[in-house]
Amino acid sequence: MTHIQDAPLVCGTFDQAELDRQYNARGTVVDIWPILDRYRVETERARAALPCALGVPYGPTEPERLDIYRPPSADRPAPVFVFVHGGYWRLLDAGDSGFMAPTFAAGGIMTVAVNYALLPTVTLDEAVRQCRAAIAWVYENIGAYGGDPGRIHVCGNSAGGHLGAMLAADGWHRDFGLPRDVIKGATLISGLYDLEPVRRSFVNEWVRLTPQSAAVNSPIRTLPRPDLPVLLSYAPSETAEFKRQTRDYRLALDRNGNRTAFIAVPGSNHFDIILLMTDPGSPLSEAIVRLFETQ
């Protein structure tokens, strides 16, 4: 009888097939496309409902642009909610990413949807740099649109959760001449905070991480300043690895002295969880508004 050996482990207790399954977010839903279509439909509704400035450039290349959604009226500069979309760094656009704007506009909050160049047309280092350049642009220019540069909150989901955490990270502000506290709060949803397992998975076909770039771009290795409040969330149907990534990152934040909270969202999945921000009464919407109110 021939003995069939177990598949070799490639990361922790995972063989290649299981590691790839753990990082296959699409595998947790039947079909992502109807959900992604809702992003665009709800964003179009937001564009029709609110005064907005679309495709505003923050850098020299076409993908470096953002969409600004203003509250209908305000008697003072509006706090700024900056959203960075997901799509495993290779899908979606700012044009899919303004759906939450009416919810926050009702509370006097401005929404800015950030666009960035998708992988593999650029490196992850460049995508991170572009998102940071977008924050620098917002800080320096949002006052002209009625926003308050002193009250910038970042949010992202999935790959956008990773990018949002890289915006929340401490230290990068020096390269852009920004104050250390340019980011006042962060909401990170179903994010990726340690990229070494990602590097070893099928996702690296387009992310193309090296051990060095995975380390440099892992938020768990560059935490926020200790006074930055962070909201975290993931859907109940996420894979065990997506959940572990959030739990480990939150533990690191707690040890760092950050004030954290986990927002439970029953019945959601990896892709539709962020659409709950179209509902002012959802746990995510209410937690974000409360965080703004404390700043």
mmCIF file of C-alpha atoms in Angstrom:
data_model
loop_
_atom_site.group_PDB
_atom_site.id
_atom_site.type_symbol
_atom_site.label_atom_id
_atom_site.label_comp_id
_atom_site.label_asym_id
_atom_site.label_seq_id
_atom_site.Cartn_x
_atom_site.Cartn_y
_atom_site.Cartn_z
ATOM 1 C CA MET A 1 0.000 0.000 0.000
ATOM 2 C CA THR A 2 1.346 3.417 -0.951
ATOM 3 C CA HIS A 3 1.409 5.938 1.902
ATOM 4 C CA ILE A 4 0.106 9.375 0.923
ATOM 5 C CA GLN A 5 1.875 12.064 2.899
ATOM 6 C CA ASP A 6 0.011 15.038 4.278
ATOM 7 C CA ALA A 7 0.434 18.255 2.321
ATOM 8 C CA PRO A 8 3.323 20.361 3.662
ATOM 9 C CA LEU A 9 2.488 23.281 5.929
ATOM 10 C CA VAL A 10 3.246 26.674 4.362
ATOM 11 C CA CYS A 11 2.050 29.086 7.061
ATOM 12 C CA GLY A 12 1.356 28.170 10.673
ATOM 13 C CA THR A 13 -0.920 25.143 10.693
ATOM 14 C CA PHE A 14 -2.115 25.665 7.097
ATOM 15 C CA ASP A 15 -1.120 23.814 3.973
ATOM 16 C CA GLN A 16 -1.340 25.753 0.712
ATOM 17 C CA ALA A 17 -4.916 24.760 -0.099
ATOM 18 C CA GLU A 18 -6.230 25.733 3.326
ATOM 19 C CA LEU A 19 -4.257 28.977 3.438
ATOM 20 C CA ASP A 20 -5.685 29.928 0.056
ATOM 21 C CA ARG A 21 -9.195 29.083 1.270
ATOM 22 C CA GLN A 22 -8.741 31.234 4.354
ATOM 23 C CA TYR A 23 -7.803 34.275 2.257
ATOM 24 C CA ASN A 24 -10.455 33.700 -0.401
ATOM 25 C CA ALA A 25 -13.068 36.216 0.719
ATOM 26 C CA ARG A 26 -15.182 35.513 -2.355
ATOM 27 C CA GLY A 27 -15.629 31.961 -1.157
ATOM 28 C CA THR A 28 -17.728 33.163 1.787
ATOM 29 C CA VAL A 29 -20.611 34.314 -0.448
ATOM 30 C CA VAL A 30 -22.469 32.788 -3.375
ATOM 31 C CA ASP A 31 -21.889 35.726 -5.740
ATOM 32 C CA ILE A 32 -20.108 39.025 -5.056
ATOM 33 C CA TRP A 33 -21.297 40.894 -8.133
ATOM 34 C CA PRO A 34 -24.860 41.794 -7.041
ATOM 35 C CA ILE A 35 -23.357 43.233 -3.853
ATOM 36 C CA LEU A 36 -20.701 45.210 -5.722
ATOM 37 C CA ASP A 37 -23.415 46.500 -8.055
ATOM 38 C CA ARG A 38 -25.212 47.872 -4.982
ATOM 39 C CA TYR A 39 -22.096 49.872 -4.094
ATOM 40 C CA ARG A 40 -22.366 51.691 -7.415
ATOM 41 C CA VAL A 41 -26.152 52.100 -7.298
ATOM 42 C CA GLU A 42 -26.110 53.529 -3.770
ATOM 43 C CA THR A 43 -23.186 55.793 -4.659
ATOM 44 C CA GLU A 44 -25.137 57.173 -7.619
ATOM 45 C CA ARG A 45 -28.021 57.918 -5.264
ATOM 46 C CA ALA A 46 -25.661 59.768 -2.962
ATOM 47 C CA ARG A 47 -24.344 61.815 -5.882
ATOM 48 C CA ALA A 48 -27.886 62.766 -6.831
ATOM 49 C CA ALA A 49 -28.851 63.664 -3.267
ATOM 50 C CA LEU A 50 -25.880 65.745 -2.119
ATOM 51 C CA PRO A 51 -23.729 68.612 -3.339
ATOM 52 C CA CYS A 52 -20.475 66.986 -4.396
ATOM 53 C CA ALA A 53 -17.182 67.550 -6.170
ATOM 54 C CA LEU A 54 -16.175 64.475 -8.178
ATOM 55 C CA GLY A 55 -12.833 63.373 -9.546
ATOM 56 C CA VAL A 56 -10.838 65.995 -7.660
ATOM 57 C CA PRO A 57 -7.131 65.290 -8.303
ATOM 58 C CA TYR A 58 -4.761 64.902 -5.372
ATOM 59 C CA GLY A 59 -1.779 63.697 -7.408
ATOM 60 C CA PRO A 60 -0.371 63.682 -10.954
ATOM 61 C CA THR A 61 -1.822 60.376 -12.252
ATOM 62 C CA GLU A 62 -5.419 59.642 -13.260
ATOM 63 C CA PRO A 63 -6.165 57.227 -10.397
ATOM 64 C CA GLU A 64 -5.087 59.837 -7.827
ATOM 65 C CA ARG A 65 -8.466 61.476 -7.364
ATOM 66 C CA LEU A 66 -11.205 61.702 -4.783
ATOM 67 C CA ASP A 67 -14.895 62.453 -4.524
ATOM 68 C CA ILE A 68 -16.165 64.924 -1.937
ATOM 69 C CA TYR A 69 -19.755 64.756 -0.612
ATOM 70 C CA ARG A 70 -20.809 67.822 1.363
ATOM 71 C CA PRO A 71 -23.643 68.108 3.875
ATOM 72 C CA PRO A 72 -26.479 70.192 2.394
ATOM 73 C CA SER A 73 -25.941 72.987 4.882
ATOM 74 C CA ALA A 74 -23.648 73.653 7.780
ATOM 75 C CA ASP A 75 -23.018 76.572 10.094
ATOM 76 C CA ARG A 76 -19.442 75.455 10.808
ATOM 77 C CA PRO A 77 -16.729 73.394 9.063
ATOM 78 C CA ALA A 78 -17.810 69.769 8.757
ATOM 79 C CA PRO A 79 -15.850 66.850 10.214
ATOM 80 C CA VAL A 80 -14.438 64.662 7.445
ATOM 81 C CA PHE A 81 -15.052 60.933 6.964
ATOM 82 C CA VAL A 82 -12.436 59.561 4.543
ATOM 83 C CA PHE A 83 -13.335 56.182 3.029
ATOM 84 C CA VAL A 84 -10.848 53.866 1.284
ATOM 85 C CA HIS A 85 -12.460 51.093 -0.744
ATOM 86 C CA GLY A 86 -11.571 47.415 -0.724
ATOM 87 C CA GLY A 87 -11.394 44.959 -3.613
ATOM 88 C CA TYR A 88 -8.216 43.076 -2.621
ATOM 89 C CA TRP A 89 -6.209 46.056 -3.907
ATOM 90 C CA ARG A 90 -7.205 45.224 -7.521
ATOM 91 C CA LEU A 91 -10.921 46.061 -7.887
ATOM 92 C CA LEU A 92 -13.378 48.938 -7.437
ATOM 93 C CA ASP A 93 -13.112 52.702 -7.586
ATOM 94 C CA ALA A 94 -14.088 55.854 -5.741
ATOM 95 C CA GLY A 95 -17.191 55.779 -7.943
ATOM 96 C CA ASP A 96 -18.311 52.721 -5.961
ATOM 97 C CA SER A 97 -17.493 54.229 -2.606
ATOM 98 C CA GLY A 98 -19.755 57.142 -1.686
ATOM 99 C CA PHE A 99 -22.844 55.193 -0.642
ATOM 100 C CA MET A 100 -22.576 56.125 3.056
ATOM 101 C CA ALA A 101 -22.454 59.878 2.371
ATOM 102 C CA PRO A 102 -26.180 60.629 2.936
ATOM 103 C CA THR A 103 -26.116 58.888 6.326
ATOM 104 C CA PHE A 104 -23.247 60.998 7.559
ATOM 105 C CA ALA A 105 -24.389 64.186 5.819
ATOM 106 C CA ALA A 106 -27.543 64.029 7.935
ATOM 107 C CA GLY A 107 -25.249 64.414 10.950
ATOM 108 C CA GLY A 108 -23.291 67.273 9.382
ATOM 109 C CA ILE A 109 -20.342 65.057 8.371
ATOM 110 C CA MET A 110 -18.545 65.341 5.024
ATOM 111 C CA THR A 111 -17.562 62.148 3.158
ATOM 112 C CA VAL A 112 -14.444 61.849 0.985
ATOM 113 C CA ALA A 113 -14.060 58.692 -1.132
ATOM 114 C CA VAL A 114 -10.436 58.051 -2.070
ATOM 115 C CA ASN A 115 -9.353 56.479 -5.342
ATOM 116 C CA TYR A 116 -5.932 54.881 -5.818
ATOM 117 C CA ALA A 117 -4.086 52.947 -8.519
ATOM 118 C CA LEU A 118 -4.957 49.253 -8.492
ATOM 119 C CA LEU A 119 -2.526 46.385 -8.252
ATOM 120 C CA PRO A 120 -0.641 44.988 -10.086
ATOM 121 C CA THR A 121 -0.303 48.161 -12.185
ATOM 122 C CA VAL A 122 1.514 49.654 -9.169
ATOM 123 C CA THR A 123 3.138 48.166 -6.078
ATOM 124 C CA LEU A 124 1.411 48.060 -2.716
ATOM 125 C CA ASP A 125 4.014 50.556 -1.492
ATOM 126 C CA GLU A 126 2.755 52.994 -4.127
ATOM 127 C CA ALA A 127 -0.924 52.394 -3.296
ATOM 128 C CA VAL A 128 -0.147 53.173 0.352
ATOM 129 C CA ARG A 129 1.792 56.290 -0.658
ATOM 130 C CA GLN A 130 -1.114 57.488 -2.804
ATOM 131 C CA CYS A 131 -3.609 57.085 0.042
ATOM 132 C CA ARG A 132 -1.308 59.033 2.341
ATOM 133 C CA ALA A 133 -0.942 61.729 -0.303
ATOM 134 C CA ALA A 134 -4.753 61.886 -0.423
ATOM 135 C CA ILE A 135 -4.848 62.559 3.324
ATOM 136 C CA ALA A 136 -2.235 65.291 2.893
ATOM 137 C CA TRP A 137 -4.382 66.876 0.166
ATOM 138 C CA VAL A 138 -7.490 66.674 2.372
ATOM 139 C CA TYR A 139 -5.696 68.268 5.301
ATOM 140 C CA GLU A 140 -4.365 71.112 3.166
ATOM 141 C CA ASN A 141 -7.408 71.744 0.953
ATOM 142 C CA ILE A 142 -10.636 70.460 2.481
ATOM 143 C CA GLY A 143 -11.323 73.796 4.163
ATOM 144 C CA ALA A 144 -12.129 75.237 0.743
ATOM 145 C CA TYR A 145 -14.951 72.681 0.468
ATOM 146 C CA GLY A 146 -16.364 73.363 3.923
ATOM 147 C CA GLY A 147 -14.506 70.582 5.730
ATOM 148 C CA ASP A 148 -12.613 70.727 9.008
ATOM 149 C CA PRO A 149 -8.982 69.562 8.550
ATOM 150 C CA GLY A 150 -8.739 69.154 12.305
ATOM 151 C CA ARG A 151 -11.378 66.376 12.389
ATOM 152 C CA ILE A 152 -10.358 63.730 9.836
ATOM 153 C CA HIS A 153 -11.545 60.162 10.449
ATOM 154 C CA VAL A 154 -10.421 57.290 8.160
ATOM 155 C CA CYS A 155 -12.372 54.158 7.304
ATOM 156 C CA GLY A 156 -11.838 51.196 5.024
ATOM 157 C CA ASN A 157 -12.964 47.624 4.492
ATOM 158 C CA SER A 158 -10.992 44.527 3.489
ATOM 159 C CA ALA A 159 -7.990 45.791 1.495
ATOM 160 C CA GLY A 160 -9.287 49.260 2.325
ATOM 161 C CA GLY A 161 -9.159 48.236 5.976
ATOM 162 C CA HIS A 162 -5.471 47.518 5.466
ATOM 163 C CA LEU A 163 -4.951 50.876 3.754
ATOM 164 C CA GLY A 164 -6.955 52.651 6.448
ATOM 165 C CA ALA A 165 -4.734 51.075 9.092
ATOM 166 C CA MET A 166 -1.672 52.271 7.170
ATOM 167 C CA LEU A 167 -3.170 55.775 7.327
ATOM 168 C CA ALA A 168 -3.765 55.376 11.050
ATOM 169 C CA ALA A 169 -0.169 54.200 11.560
ATOM 170 C CA ASP A 170 2.192 56.522 13.380
ATOM 171 C CA GLY A 171 5.189 58.223 11.798
ATOM 172 C CA TRP A 172 4.365 58.644 8.108
ATOM 173 C CA HIS A 173 3.049 62.168 8.678
ATOM 174 C CA ARG A 174 6.619 63.468 8.787
ATOM 175 C CA ASP A 175 7.181 62.621 5.110
ATOM 176 C CA PHE A 176 4.239 64.848 4.163
ATOM 177 C CA GLY A 177 4.809 67.718 6.596
ATOM 178 C CA LEU A 178 1.608 66.906 8.495
ATOM 179 C CA PRO A 179 0.891 67.051 12.226
ATOM 180 C CA ARG A 180 1.227 63.749 14.040
ATOM 181 C CA ASP A 181 -2.475 63.795 14.941
ATOM 182 C CA VAL A 182 -3.730 64.480 11.399
ATOM 183 C CA ILE A 183 -5.936 61.381 11.780
ATOM 184 C CA LYS A 184 -8.329 61.697 14.710
ATOM 185 C CA GLY A 185 -10.007 58.282 14.529
ATOM 186 C CA ALA A 186 -10.239 55.102 12.441
ATOM 187 C CA THR A 187 -12.894 52.531 11.579
ATOM 188 C CA LEU A 188 -11.382 49.347 10.139
ATOM 189 C CA ILE A 189 -13.676 46.644 8.786
ATOM 190 C CA SER A 190 -12.585 43.100 7.859
ATOM 191 C CA GLY A 191 -9.044 44.360 7.375
ATOM 192 C CA LEU A 192 -5.684 42.681 6.828
ATOM 193 C CA TYR A 193 -3.070 43.767 9.324
ATOM 194 C CA ASP A 194 -0.297 41.161 8.975
ATOM 195 C CA LEU A 195 0.635 40.606 5.327
ATOM 196 C CA GLU A 196 3.033 37.693 5.744
ATOM 197 C CA PRO A 197 0.225 35.086 5.463
ATOM 198 C CA VAL A 198 -1.148 37.050 2.501
ATOM 199 C CA ARG A 199 2.275 36.885 0.843
ATOM 200 C CA ARG A 200 2.223 33.105 1.145
ATOM 201 C CA SER A 201 -1.293 32.778 -0.301
ATOM 202 C CA PHE A 202 -2.679 32.907 -3.841
ATOM 203 C CA VAL A 203 -3.360 36.640 -3.331
ATOM 204 C CA ASN A 204 0.332 37.293 -3.929
ATOM 205 C CA GLU A 205 -0.227 36.561 -7.618
ATOM 206 C CA TRP A 206 -1.188 40.233 -7.956
ATOM 207 C CA VAL A 207 0.065 41.827 -4.727
ATOM 208 C CA ARG A 208 3.618 40.576 -5.398
ATOM 209 C CA LEU A 209 4.897 41.076 -1.891
ATOM 210 C CA THR A 210 8.423 40.258 -0.847
ATOM 211 C CA PRO A 211 9.229 39.414 2.776
ATOM 212 C CA GLN A 212 10.475 42.993 3.168
ATOM 213 C CA SER A 213 7.468 44.710 1.573
ATOM 214 C CA ALA A 214 5.083 42.483 3.537
ATOM 215 C CA ALA A 215 6.756 43.571 6.756
ATOM 216 C CA VAL A 216 6.879 47.278 5.864
ATOM 217 C CA ASN A 217 3.210 47.278 4.843
ATOM 218 C CA SER A 218 1.856 45.300 7.806
ATOM 219 C CA PRO A 219 -0.062 47.670 10.104
ATOM 220 C CA ILE A 220 0.502 45.394 13.096
ATOM 221 C CA ARG A 221 4.195 46.330 12.844
ATOM 222 C CA THR A 222 3.508 50.097 12.764
ATOM 223 C CA LEU A 223 0.741 50.898 15.198
ATOM 224 C CA PRO A 224 -1.085 54.227 15.589
ATOM 225 C CA ARG A 225 -0.104 56.776 18.186
ATOM 226 C CA PRO A 226 -1.540 55.627 21.535
ATOM 227 C CA ASP A 227 -4.301 58.258 21.769
ATOM 228 C CA LEU A 228 -5.943 57.340 18.443
ATOM 229 C CA PRO A 229 -9.363 55.667 18.953
ATOM 230 C CA VAL A 230 -10.049 52.703 16.655
ATOM 231 C CA LEU A 231 -13.333 50.956 15.844
ATOM 232 C CA LEU A 232 -13.025 47.418 14.475
ATOM 233 C CA SER A 233 -15.523 45.068 12.893
ATOM 234 C CA TYR A 234 -15.926 41.990 10.740
ATOM 235 C CA ALA A 235 -18.854 39.898 9.517
ATOM 236 C CA PRO A 236 -19.848 36.698 11.321
ATOM 237 C CA SER A 237 -19.349 34.665 8.119
ATOM 238 C CA GLU A 238 -15.710 35.712 7.597
ATOM 239 C CA THR A 239 -13.068 33.003 7.475
ATOM 240 C CA ALA A 240 -11.149 32.211 10.651
ATOM 241 C CA GLU A 241 -8.055 34.028 9.354
ATOM 242 C CA PHE A 242 -9.872 37.275 8.631
ATOM 243 C CA LYS A 243 -11.283 37.160 12.156
ATOM 244 C CA ARG A 244 -7.886 36.321 13.666
ATOM 245 C CA GLN A 245 -6.258 39.225 11.848
ATOM 246 C CA THR A 246 -8.688 41.650 13.509
ATOM 247 C CA ARG A 247 -8.388 40.020 16.937
ATOM 248 C CA ASP A 248 -4.589 40.105 16.854
ATOM 249 C CA TYR A 249 -4.515 43.697 15.643
ATOM 250 C CA ARG A 250 -6.950 44.783 18.337
ATOM 251 C CA LEU A 251 -4.853 43.056 21.007
ATOM 252 C CA ALA A 252 -1.775 44.911 19.734
ATOM 253 C CA LEU A 253 -3.700 48.195 19.819
ATOM 254 C CA ASP A 254 -4.905 47.566 23.364
ATOM 255 C CA ARG A 255 -1.346 46.855 24.480
ATOM 256 C CA ASN A 256 -0.281 50.058 22.723
ATOM 257 C CA GLY A 257 -2.755 52.085 24.781
ATOM 258 C CA ASN A 258 -5.302 52.762 22.032
ATOM 259 C CA ARG A 259 -8.980 52.964 22.901
ATOM 260 C CA THR A 260 -10.673 50.265 20.808
ATOM 261 C CA ALA A 261 -14.169 48.884 20.345
ATOM 262 C CA PHE A 262 -15.486 45.963 18.340
ATOM 263 C CA ILE A 263 -18.759 46.585 16.515
ATOM 264 C CA ALA A 264 -20.814 43.405 16.064
ATOM 265 C CA VAL A 265 -22.909 43.239 12.873
ATOM 266 C CA PRO A 266 -25.070 40.083 12.883
ATOM 267 C CA GLY A 267 -26.278 38.745 9.551
ATOM 268 C CA SER A 268 -23.663 40.507 7.421
ATOM 269 C CA ASN A 269 -20.957 39.103 5.153
ATOM 270 C CA HIS A 270 -17.523 40.280 4.047
ATOM 271 C CA PHE A 271 -18.967 42.331 1.189
ATOM 272 C CA ASP A 272 -22.305 43.701 2.370
ATOM 273 C CA ILE A 273 -21.175 44.715 5.858
ATOM 274 C CA ILE A 274 -20.174 48.193 4.688
ATOM 275 C CA LEU A 275 -23.554 48.760 3.042
ATOM 276 C CA LEU A 276 -24.939 48.920 6.589
ATOM 277 C CA MET A 277 -23.524 52.438 6.642
ATOM 278 C CA THR A 278 -26.404 53.439 4.351
ATOM 279 C CA ASP A 279 -28.652 52.881 7.389
ATOM 280 C CA PRO A 280 -28.333 55.618 10.044
ATOM 281 C CA GLY A 281 -29.575 53.168 12.656
ATOM 282 C CA SER A 282 -27.022 50.425 11.965
ATOM 283 C CA PRO A 283 -24.400 49.613 14.621
ATOM 284 C CA LEU A 284 -21.605 50.807 12.338
ATOM 285 C CA SER A 285 -23.219 54.142 11.486
ATOM 286 C CA GLU A 286 -24.117 54.899 15.076
ATOM 287 C CA ALA A 287 -20.645 53.999 16.382
ATOM 288 C CA ILE A 288 -18.910 56.216 13.820
ATOM 289 C CA VAL A 289 -21.181 59.174 14.538
ATOM 290 C CA ARG A 290 -20.597 58.743 18.276
ATOM 291 C CA LEU A 291 -16.851 58.743 17.708
ATOM 292 C CA PHE A 292 -17.079 62.031 15.804
ATOM 293 C CA GLU A 293 -19.160 63.486 18.625
ATOM 294 C CA THR A 294 -16.417 62.731 21.167
ATOM 295 C CA GLN A 295 -13.709 64.528 19.172
#
